[in-house]
PDB file of C-alpha atoms in Angstrom:
ATOM      1  CA  MET A   1       7.586  -7.563  15.739  1.00  0.00           C
ATOM      2  CA  THR A   2       5.401  -5.976  13.018  1.00  0.00           C
ATOM      3  CA  ARG A   3       4.993  -8.370  10.039  1.00  0.00           C
ATOM      4  CA  THR A   4       6.717  -7.603   6.665  1.00  0.00           C
ATOM      5  CA  ALA A   5       5.254  -7.948   2.894  1.00  0.00           C
ATOM      6  CA  ILE A   6       6.253  -6.946  -0.513  1.00  0.00           C
ATOM      7  CA  GLN A   7       3.934  -5.288  -2.979  1.00  0.00           C
ATOM      8  CA  LEU A   8       3.952  -7.538  -5.950  1.00  0.00           C
ATOM      9  CA  TYR A   9       3.881  -4.538  -8.323  1.00  0.00           C
ATOM     10  CA  THR A  10       7.609  -4.557  -7.480  1.00  0.00           C
ATOM     11  CA  LEU A  11       8.055  -7.938  -9.319  1.00  0.00           C
ATOM     12  CA  ARG A  12       5.690  -7.314 -12.341  1.00  0.00           C
ATOM     13  CA  GLU A  13       8.547  -7.596 -14.917  1.00  0.00           C
ATOM     14  CA  LEU A  14       9.588 -10.935 -13.958  1.00  0.00           C
ATOM     15  CA  ASN A  15       6.738 -12.276 -16.077  1.00  0.00           C
ATOM     16  CA  GLU A  16       6.224 -15.506 -14.198  1.00  0.00           C
ATOM     17  CA  PRO A  17       3.018 -17.108 -12.814  1.00  0.00           C
ATOM     18  CA  LEU A  18       1.824 -15.840  -9.722  1.00  0.00           C
ATOM     19  CA  PRO A  19       2.365 -19.024  -7.741  1.00  0.00           C
ATOM     20  CA  ASP A  20       5.998 -18.980  -8.708  1.00  0.00           C
ATOM     21  CA  LEU A  21       6.270 -15.368  -7.582  1.00  0.00           C
ATOM     22  CA  LEU A  22       4.998 -16.340  -4.158  1.00  0.00           C
ATOM     23  CA  ALA A  23       7.381 -19.081  -3.909  1.00  0.00           C
ATOM     24  CA  ARG A  24      10.208 -16.553  -4.370  1.00  0.00           C
ATOM     25  CA  VAL A  25       8.782 -13.999  -1.892  1.00  0.00           C
ATOM     26  CA  GLY A  26       8.717 -16.834   0.802  1.00  0.00           C
ATOM     27  CA  GLU A  27      12.202 -17.884   0.061  1.00  0.00           C
ATOM     28  CA  ALA A  28      13.292 -14.110   0.507  1.00  0.00           C
ATOM     29  CA  GLY A  29      11.936 -14.127   4.061  1.00  0.00           C
ATOM     30  CA  PHE A  30       8.909 -11.947   3.930  1.00  0.00           C
ATOM     31  CA  ASP A  31       5.879 -12.848   6.083  1.00  0.00           C
ATOM     32  CA  GLY A  32       3.241 -11.958   3.451  1.00  0.00           C
ATOM     33  CA  VAL A  33       2.438 -10.162   0.111  1.00  0.00           C
ATOM     34  CA  GLU A  34       0.307  -7.440  -1.004  1.00  0.00           C
ATOM     35  CA  PHE A  35      -1.483  -8.336  -4.317  1.00  0.00           C
ATOM     36  CA  ALA A  36      -1.476  -5.891  -7.304  1.00  0.00           C
ATOM     37  CA  GLY A  37      -4.279  -8.031  -9.212  1.00  0.00           C
ATOM     38  CA  LEU A  38      -4.448 -11.727  -9.760  1.00  0.00           C
ATOM     39  CA  GLY A  39      -4.250 -11.593 -13.506  1.00  0.00           C
ATOM     40  CA  ASP A  40      -5.421 -15.008 -15.026  1.00  0.00           C
ATOM     41  CA  ALA A  41      -4.107 -16.916 -11.920  1.00  0.00           C
ATOM     42  CA  ASP A  42      -6.579 -19.547 -10.330  1.00  0.00           C
ATOM     43  CA  PRO A  43      -7.261 -18.289  -6.906  1.00  0.00           C
ATOM     44  CA  ALA A  44      -7.347 -21.831  -5.590  1.00  0.00           C
ATOM     45  CA  ALA A  45      -3.669 -22.264  -6.798  1.00  0.00           C
ATOM     46  CA  VAL A  46      -2.897 -19.075  -5.567  1.00  0.00           C
ATOM     47  CA  ALA A  47      -4.128 -20.057  -2.005  1.00  0.00           C
ATOM     48  CA  ASP A  48      -2.134 -23.230  -2.252  1.00  0.00           C
ATOM     49  CA  ALA A  49       0.813 -21.247  -3.211  1.00  0.00           C
ATOM     50  CA  LEU A  50       0.448 -18.901  -0.300  1.00  0.00           C
ATOM     51  CA  ASP A  51       0.255 -21.884   2.037  1.00  0.00           C
ATOM     52  CA  ASP A  52       3.367 -23.693   0.456  1.00  0.00           C
ATOM     53  CA  ALA A  53       5.447 -20.375   0.810  1.00  0.00           C
ATOM     54  CA  GLY A  54       4.372 -19.892   4.382  1.00  0.00           C
ATOM     55  CA  LEU A  55       2.923 -16.487   3.343  1.00  0.00           C
ATOM     56  CA  GLU A  56      -0.156 -14.395   4.606  1.00  0.00           C
ATOM     57  CA  ALA A  57      -2.176 -12.140   2.329  1.00  0.00           C
ATOM     58  CA  ALA A  58      -1.643  -8.584   3.946  1.00  0.00           C
ATOM     59  CA  ALA A  59      -3.859  -6.753   1.465  1.00  0.00           C
ATOM     60  CA  ALA A  60      -4.722  -6.248  -2.234  1.00  0.00           C
ATOM     61  CA  HIS A  61      -4.605  -3.115  -4.348  1.00  0.00           C
ATOM     62  CA  VAL A  62      -7.738  -2.885  -6.301  1.00  0.00           C
ATOM     63  CA  PRO A  63      -8.814   0.151  -8.656  1.00  0.00           C
ATOM     64  CA  ILE A  64     -11.693   2.126  -7.275  1.00  0.00           C
ATOM     65  CA  GLY A  65     -14.041   1.376 -10.210  1.00  0.00           C
ATOM     66  CA  GLU A  66     -13.679  -2.338  -9.658  1.00  0.00           C
ATOM     67  CA  LEU A  67     -14.499  -1.878  -6.038  1.00  0.00           C
ATOM     68  CA  GLU A  68     -17.621   0.128  -6.554  1.00  0.00           C
ATOM     69  CA  ASP A  69     -18.842  -1.891  -9.516  1.00  0.00           C
ATOM     70  CA  ASP A  70     -18.960  -5.159  -7.509  1.00  0.00           C
ATOM     71  CA  PRO A  71     -17.532  -4.956  -3.749  1.00  0.00           C
ATOM     72  CA  GLY A  72     -19.025  -8.244  -3.083  1.00  0.00           C
ATOM     73  CA  ARG A  73     -17.093 -10.121  -5.882  1.00  0.00           C
ATOM     74  CA  VAL A  74     -13.819  -8.361  -4.902  1.00  0.00           C
ATOM     75  CA  ALA A  75     -14.295  -9.494  -1.228  1.00  0.00           C
ATOM     76  CA  ARG A  76     -15.134 -12.978  -2.092  1.00  0.00           C
ATOM     77  CA  GLU A  77     -12.160 -13.379  -4.397  1.00  0.00           C
ATOM     78  CA  TYR A  78      -9.644 -12.091  -1.912  1.00  0.00           C
ATOM     79  CA  HIS A  79     -11.215 -13.728   1.081  1.00  0.00           C
ATOM     80  CA  ARG A  80     -10.428 -17.015  -0.650  1.00  0.00           C
ATOM     81  CA  LEU A  81      -6.797 -16.184  -0.090  1.00  0.00           C
ATOM     82  CA  GLY A  82      -7.270 -15.091   3.508  1.00  0.00           C
ATOM     83  CA  CYS A  83      -7.093 -11.534   2.664  1.00  0.00           C
ATOM     84  CA  GLU A  84      -9.535  -8.984   4.355  1.00  0.00           C
ATOM     85  CA  TRP A  85      -7.834  -5.736   3.405  1.00  0.00           C
ATOM     86  CA  VAL A  86      -8.393  -3.893   0.076  1.00  0.00           C
ATOM     87  CA  VAL A  87      -6.701  -0.643  -0.818  1.00  0.00           C
ATOM     88  CA  VAL A  88      -7.515   1.879  -3.444  1.00  0.00           C
ATOM     89  CA  PRO A  89      -3.971   2.322  -4.939  1.00  0.00           C
ATOM     90  CA  TYR A  90      -4.270   5.665  -6.852  1.00  0.00           C
ATOM     91  CA  LEU A  91      -6.588   8.552  -7.471  1.00  0.00           C
ATOM     92  CA  GLU A  92      -5.574  11.396  -9.807  1.00  0.00           C
ATOM     93  CA  ALA A  93      -4.466  14.783  -8.815  1.00  0.00           C
ATOM     94  CA  ALA A  94      -8.102  16.416  -9.608  1.00  0.00           C
ATOM     95  CA  HIS A  95      -9.449  14.502  -6.609  1.00  0.00           C
ATOM     96  CA  PHE A  96      -7.284  16.561  -4.243  1.00  0.00           C
ATOM     97  CA  GLU A  97      -6.772  19.850  -6.018  1.00  0.00           C
ATOM     98  CA  SER A  98      -9.350  21.969  -4.067  1.00  0.00           C
ATOM     99  CA  ARG A  99     -11.225  21.896  -0.817  1.00  0.00           C
ATOM    100  CA  GLU A 100     -14.399  20.789  -2.613  1.00  0.00           C
ATOM    101  CA  ALA A 101     -12.598  18.010  -4.475  1.00  0.00           C
ATOM    102  CA  ALA A 102     -10.990  16.550  -1.465  1.00  0.00           C
ATOM    103  CA  THR A 103     -14.273  16.703   0.497  1.00  0.00           C
ATOM    104  CA  ARG A 104     -15.944  14.750  -2.285  1.00  0.00           C
ATOM    105  CA  THR A 105     -13.277  12.339  -2.200  1.00  0.00           C
ATOM    106  CA  ALA A 106     -13.457  12.024   1.224  1.00  0.00           C
ATOM    107  CA  ARG A 107     -17.081  11.141   1.171  1.00  0.00           C
ATOM    108  CA  ARG A 108     -16.710   8.589  -1.816  1.00  0.00           C
ATOM    109  CA  LEU A 109     -14.183   6.565  -0.019  1.00  0.00           C
ATOM    110  CA  ASP A 110     -16.183   6.674   3.146  1.00  0.00           C
ATOM    111  CA  GLU A 111     -19.246   5.295   1.381  1.00  0.00           C
ATOM    112  CA  LEU A 112     -17.177   2.805  -0.503  1.00  0.00           C
ATOM    113  CA  ALA A 113     -15.638   1.718   2.871  1.00  0.00           C
ATOM    114  CA  ALA A 114     -19.144   1.328   4.410  1.00  0.00           C
ATOM    115  CA  ARG A 115     -20.003  -1.057   1.393  1.00  0.00           C
ATOM    116  CA  MET A 116     -16.800  -3.150   1.883  1.00  0.00           C
ATOM    117  CA  GLU A 117     -17.491  -3.413   5.572  1.00  0.00           C
ATOM    118  CA  GLY A 118     -20.845  -4.837   4.521  1.00  0.00           C
ATOM    119  CA  HIS A 119     -18.675  -7.715   2.836  1.00  0.00           C
ATOM    120  CA  SER A 120     -16.394  -8.138   5.923  1.00  0.00           C
ATOM    121  CA  THR A 121     -13.674  -6.380   4.277  1.00  0.00           C
ATOM    122  CA  SER A 122     -11.539  -3.219   5.351  1.00  0.00           C
ATOM    123  CA  LEU A 123     -10.761  -0.365   2.769  1.00  0.00           C
ATOM    124  CA  GLY A 124      -7.685   1.758   2.826  1.00  0.00           C
ATOM    125  CA  TYR A 125      -6.183   4.384   0.617  1.00  0.00           C
ATOM    126  CA  HIS A 126      -2.640   4.589  -0.667  1.00  0.00           C
ATOM    127  CA  ASN A 127      -1.230   7.862  -1.241  1.00  0.00           C
ATOM    128  CA  HIS A 128       1.266   9.241  -4.056  1.00  0.00           C
ATOM    129  CA  ASP A 129       2.843  12.602  -3.880  1.00  0.00           C
ATOM    130  CA  HIS A 130       0.267  14.580  -5.747  1.00  0.00           C
ATOM    131  CA  GLU A 131      -2.295  14.583  -2.756  1.00  0.00           C
ATOM    132  CA  PHE A 132       0.028  16.763  -1.012  1.00  0.00           C
ATOM    133  CA  ALA A 133      -0.458  19.966  -3.284  1.00  0.00           C
ATOM    134  CA  SER A 134      -1.369  23.112  -1.450  1.00  0.00           C
ATOM    135  CA  VAL A 135      -4.877  23.983  -0.938  1.00  0.00           C
ATOM    136  CA  ASP A 136      -5.833  27.082   1.116  1.00  0.00           C
ATOM    137  CA  GLY A 137      -2.869  27.083   3.313  1.00  0.00           C
ATOM    138  CA  GLU A 138      -3.250  23.229   3.843  1.00  0.00           C
ATOM    139  CA  THR A 139      -2.749  20.211   1.639  1.00  0.00           C
ATOM    140  CA  GLY A 140      -5.301  18.382  -0.456  1.00  0.00           C
ATOM    141  CA  PHE A 141      -4.423  15.328   1.636  1.00  0.00           C
ATOM    142  CA  GLU A 142      -4.811  17.218   4.922  1.00  0.00           C
ATOM    143  CA  ILE A 143      -8.206  18.324   3.872  1.00  0.00           C
ATOM    144  CA  PHE A 144      -9.051  14.644   2.717  1.00  0.00           C
ATOM    145  CA  LEU A 145      -7.918  13.291   6.152  1.00  0.00           C
ATOM    146  CA  SER A 146      -9.958  15.600   8.084  1.00  0.00           C
ATOM    147  CA  GLU A 147     -13.164  14.959   6.161  1.00  0.00           C
ATOM    148  CA  SER A 148     -12.801  11.026   5.953  1.00  0.00           C
ATOM    149  CA  GLU A 149     -12.654   8.237   8.458  1.00  0.00           C
ATOM    150  CA  VAL A 150     -11.049   5.783   5.794  1.00  0.00           C
ATOM    151  CA  GLU A 151      -7.927   4.186   6.885  1.00  0.00           C
ATOM    152  CA  ILE A 152      -4.758   4.956   5.244  1.00  0.00           C
ATOM    153  CA  GLU A 153      -1.733   2.867   3.672  1.00  0.00           C
ATOM    154  CA  LEU A 154       0.841   5.464   4.126  1.00  0.00           C
ATOM    155  CA  ASP A 155       3.505   5.473   1.418  1.00  0.00           C
ATOM    156  CA  ILE A 156       6.565   7.197   3.183  1.00  0.00           C
ATOM    157  CA  GLY A 157       8.565   7.376   0.087  1.00  0.00           C
ATOM    158  CA  TRP A 158       5.947   9.405  -1.869  1.00  0.00           C
ATOM    159  CA  ALA A 159       5.377  11.470   1.168  1.00  0.00           C
ATOM    160  CA  VAL A 160       8.978  12.554   1.382  1.00  0.00           C
ATOM    161  CA  ALA A 161       9.030  13.114  -2.451  1.00  0.00           C
ATOM    162  CA  ALA A 162       6.114  15.522  -1.725  1.00  0.00           C
ATOM    163  CA  GLY A 163       8.069  17.423   0.887  1.00  0.00           C
ATOM    164  CA  ALA A 164       5.971  15.982   3.707  1.00  0.00           C
ATOM    165  CA  ASP A 165       7.146  14.535   7.012  1.00  0.00           C
ATOM    166  CA  PRO A 166       6.205  10.963   7.089  1.00  0.00           C
ATOM    167  CA  ARG A 167       6.881  10.652  10.811  1.00  0.00           C
ATOM    168  CA  SER A 168       4.417  13.363  11.620  1.00  0.00           C
ATOM    169  CA  LEU A 169       1.898  11.985   9.303  1.00  0.00           C
ATOM    170  CA  LEU A 170       2.128   8.623  10.855  1.00  0.00           C
ATOM    171  CA  ARG A 171       1.966   9.993  14.436  1.00  0.00           C
ATOM    172  CA  SER A 172      -1.076  12.219  13.465  1.00  0.00           C
ATOM    173  CA  LEU A 173      -2.731   8.950  11.768  1.00  0.00           C
ATOM    174  CA  GLY A 174      -2.041   6.849  14.786  1.00  0.00           C
ATOM    175  CA  ASP A 175      -4.098   3.677  14.509  1.00  0.00           C
ATOM    176  CA  ARG A 176      -5.648   4.737  11.279  1.00  0.00           C
ATOM    177  CA  VAL A 177      -2.534   3.603   9.549  1.00  0.00           C
ATOM    178  CA  PRO A 178      -2.339  -0.437   9.814  1.00  0.00           C
ATOM    179  CA  LEU A 179      -0.423  -0.704   6.524  1.00  0.00           C
ATOM    180  CA  VAL A 180       2.862   1.329   5.754  1.00  0.00           C
ATOM    181  CA  HIS A 181       4.666   1.432   2.519  1.00  0.00           C
ATOM    182  CA  VAL A 182       8.418   1.311   3.147  1.00  0.00           C
ATOM    183  CA  LYS A 183       9.900   2.855  -0.091  1.00  0.00           C
ATOM    184  CA  ASP A 184      12.896   4.937  -0.647  1.00  0.00           C
ATOM    185  CA  THR A 185      13.267   7.953  -3.191  1.00  0.00           C
ATOM    186  CA  HIS A 186      15.991  10.279  -4.290  1.00  0.00           C
ATOM    187  CA  ASP A 187      14.856  13.559  -5.809  1.00  0.00           C
ATOM    188  CA  GLY A 188      11.472  12.013  -6.179  1.00  0.00           C
ATOM    189  CA  GLU A 189      12.627   8.950  -7.923  1.00  0.00           C
ATOM    190  CA  PRO A 190      12.375   5.427  -6.481  1.00  0.00           C
ATOM    191  CA  VAL A 191      15.619   3.785  -5.536  1.00  0.00           C
ATOM    192  CA  GLU A 192      16.461   0.878  -3.373  1.00  0.00           C
ATOM    193  CA  LEU A 193      16.188   1.007   0.316  1.00  0.00           C
ATOM    194  CA  GLY A 194      18.940   2.994   1.873  1.00  0.00           C
ATOM    195  CA  ASP A 195      19.937   4.792  -1.383  1.00  0.00           C
ATOM    196  CA  GLY A 196      17.659   7.592  -1.057  1.00  0.00           C
ATOM    197  CA  ASP A 197      16.334  10.647   1.042  1.00  0.00           C
ATOM    198  CA  VAL A 198      13.981   8.696   3.469  1.00  0.00           C
ATOM    199  CA  ASP A 199      15.143   8.199   7.066  1.00  0.00           C
ATOM    200  CA  LEU A 200      14.136   4.590   7.126  1.00  0.00           C
ATOM    201  CA  THR A 201      15.073   3.777  10.567  1.00  0.00           C
ATOM    202  CA  ALA A 202      12.955   6.697  12.041  1.00  0.00           C
ATOM    203  CA  CYS A 203      10.083   5.955   9.821  1.00  0.00           C
ATOM    204  CA  VAL A 204       9.856   2.327  10.571  1.00  0.00           C
ATOM    205  CA  ASP A 205      10.331   2.861  14.366  1.00  0.00           C
ATOM    206  CA  THR A 206       7.430   5.507  14.183  1.00  0.00           C
ATOM    207  CA  ALA A 207       5.176   3.164  12.378  1.00  0.00           C
ATOM    208  CA  LYS A 208       6.037   0.380  15.042  1.00  0.00           C
ATOM    209  CA  GLU A 209       5.217   2.948  17.618  1.00  0.00           C
ATOM    210  CA  VAL A 210       1.877   3.847  16.289  1.00  0.00           C
ATOM    211  CA  GLY A 211       0.915   0.080  15.950  1.00  0.00           C
ATOM    212  CA  ALA A 212       1.096  -0.528  12.260  1.00  0.00           C
ATOM    213  CA  ASP A 213       0.209  -4.058  11.401  1.00  0.00           C
ATOM    214  CA  TRP A 214       2.302  -4.353   8.293  1.00  0.00           C
ATOM    215  CA  LEU A 215       5.653  -2.998   6.749  1.00  0.00           C
ATOM    216  CA  VAL A 216       5.200  -3.402   3.067  1.00  0.00           C
ATOM    217  CA  TYR A 217       8.122  -3.034   0.792  1.00  0.00           C
ATOM    218  CA  GLU A 218       7.745  -1.639  -2.654  1.00  0.00           C
ATOM    219  CA  HIS A 219       9.816  -0.397  -5.389  1.00  0.00           C
ATOM    220  CA  ASP A 220       8.185   1.189  -8.370  1.00  0.00           C
ATOM    221  CA  ASN A 221      10.833   0.658 -10.946  1.00  0.00           C
ATOM    222  CA  PRO A 222      13.606  -1.611  -9.929  1.00  0.00           C
ATOM    223  CA  ALA A 223      16.536  -2.053 -12.282  1.00  0.00           C
ATOM    224  CA  ASP A 224      16.735  -5.869 -11.249  1.00  0.00           C
ATOM    225  CA  PRO A 225      13.482  -7.071  -9.560  1.00  0.00           C
ATOM    226  CA  LEU A 226      15.111 -10.026  -8.057  1.00  0.00           C
ATOM    227  CA  ALA A 227      17.939  -8.275  -6.623  1.00  0.00           C
ATOM    228  CA  SER A 228      15.451  -5.681  -5.245  1.00  0.00           C
ATOM    229  CA  LEU A 229      13.342  -8.425  -3.791  1.00  0.00           C
ATOM    230  CA  ALA A 230      16.398 -10.023  -1.879  1.00  0.00           C
ATOM    231  CA  HIS A 231      17.733  -6.559  -0.787  1.00  0.00           C
ATOM    232  CA  GLY A 232      14.241  -5.214   0.299  1.00  0.00           C
ATOM    233  CA  ALA A 233      13.739  -8.392   2.382  1.00  0.00           C
ATOM    234  CA  GLU A 234      17.174  -7.964   4.064  1.00  0.00           C
ATOM    235  CA  ARG A 235      16.821  -4.361   4.698  1.00  0.00           C
ATOM    236  CA  LEU A 236      13.247  -4.727   6.030  1.00  0.00           C
ATOM    237  CA  ARG A 237      14.503  -7.413   8.384  1.00  0.00           C
ATOM    238  CA  GLU A 238      17.328  -5.193   9.742  1.00  0.00           C
ATOM    239  CA  LEU A 239      14.949  -1.971  10.054  1.00  0.00           C
ATOM    240  CA  ASN A 240      12.233  -4.185  11.879  1.00  0.00           C
ATOM    241  CA  GLY A 241      14.569  -5.920  14.246  1.00  0.00           C
TER     242      GLY A 241
END
């Protein structure tokens, strides 16, 4: 069975110490977490909290500037938590608005991936919707994918919001997509799993078929983060069953 995690950005409004959030995630029944920064938390305390909650560190979202400035420091910090995956969570639309821009972005991320690999850390890229803008009969994302070898954390919610077919994307990416963001959207806005336009069952089944290691729940703007945590864990268990 594919492991499940939650992107901790979902819980950012709870304003609780990171170890306390990890305890909540463990109680909800997830297998792991995806970090969105550590804030002022002591990495040793975070590592202990992961162990206490029975959680693994699936990955960490880290801004590209931080990764490029000091990849070794980032790698060491997250290795202390047993985390060997870092993901660039966002690049602005300008990075995909033309063939030239998408190609430059591909080269940049490939170079960064090689630097991270030198520190025994794997790099991924997480999409939003703007990467799918039309460029010369293709999308900026398609051009980027064809020019790059970097692995992808496919966000199926944002893909649907952009009018793309996430199942087709998953199949075309194959073993290049070890992490999948399981998100639901309605008219481009984030909603709880099952309340939107995403065929979650089909997408999760396809993610498992192509061998994704992690299904990562995320809600960008939950009205009630604790209720979203519980509902996301329950729905992901059902979908993953």
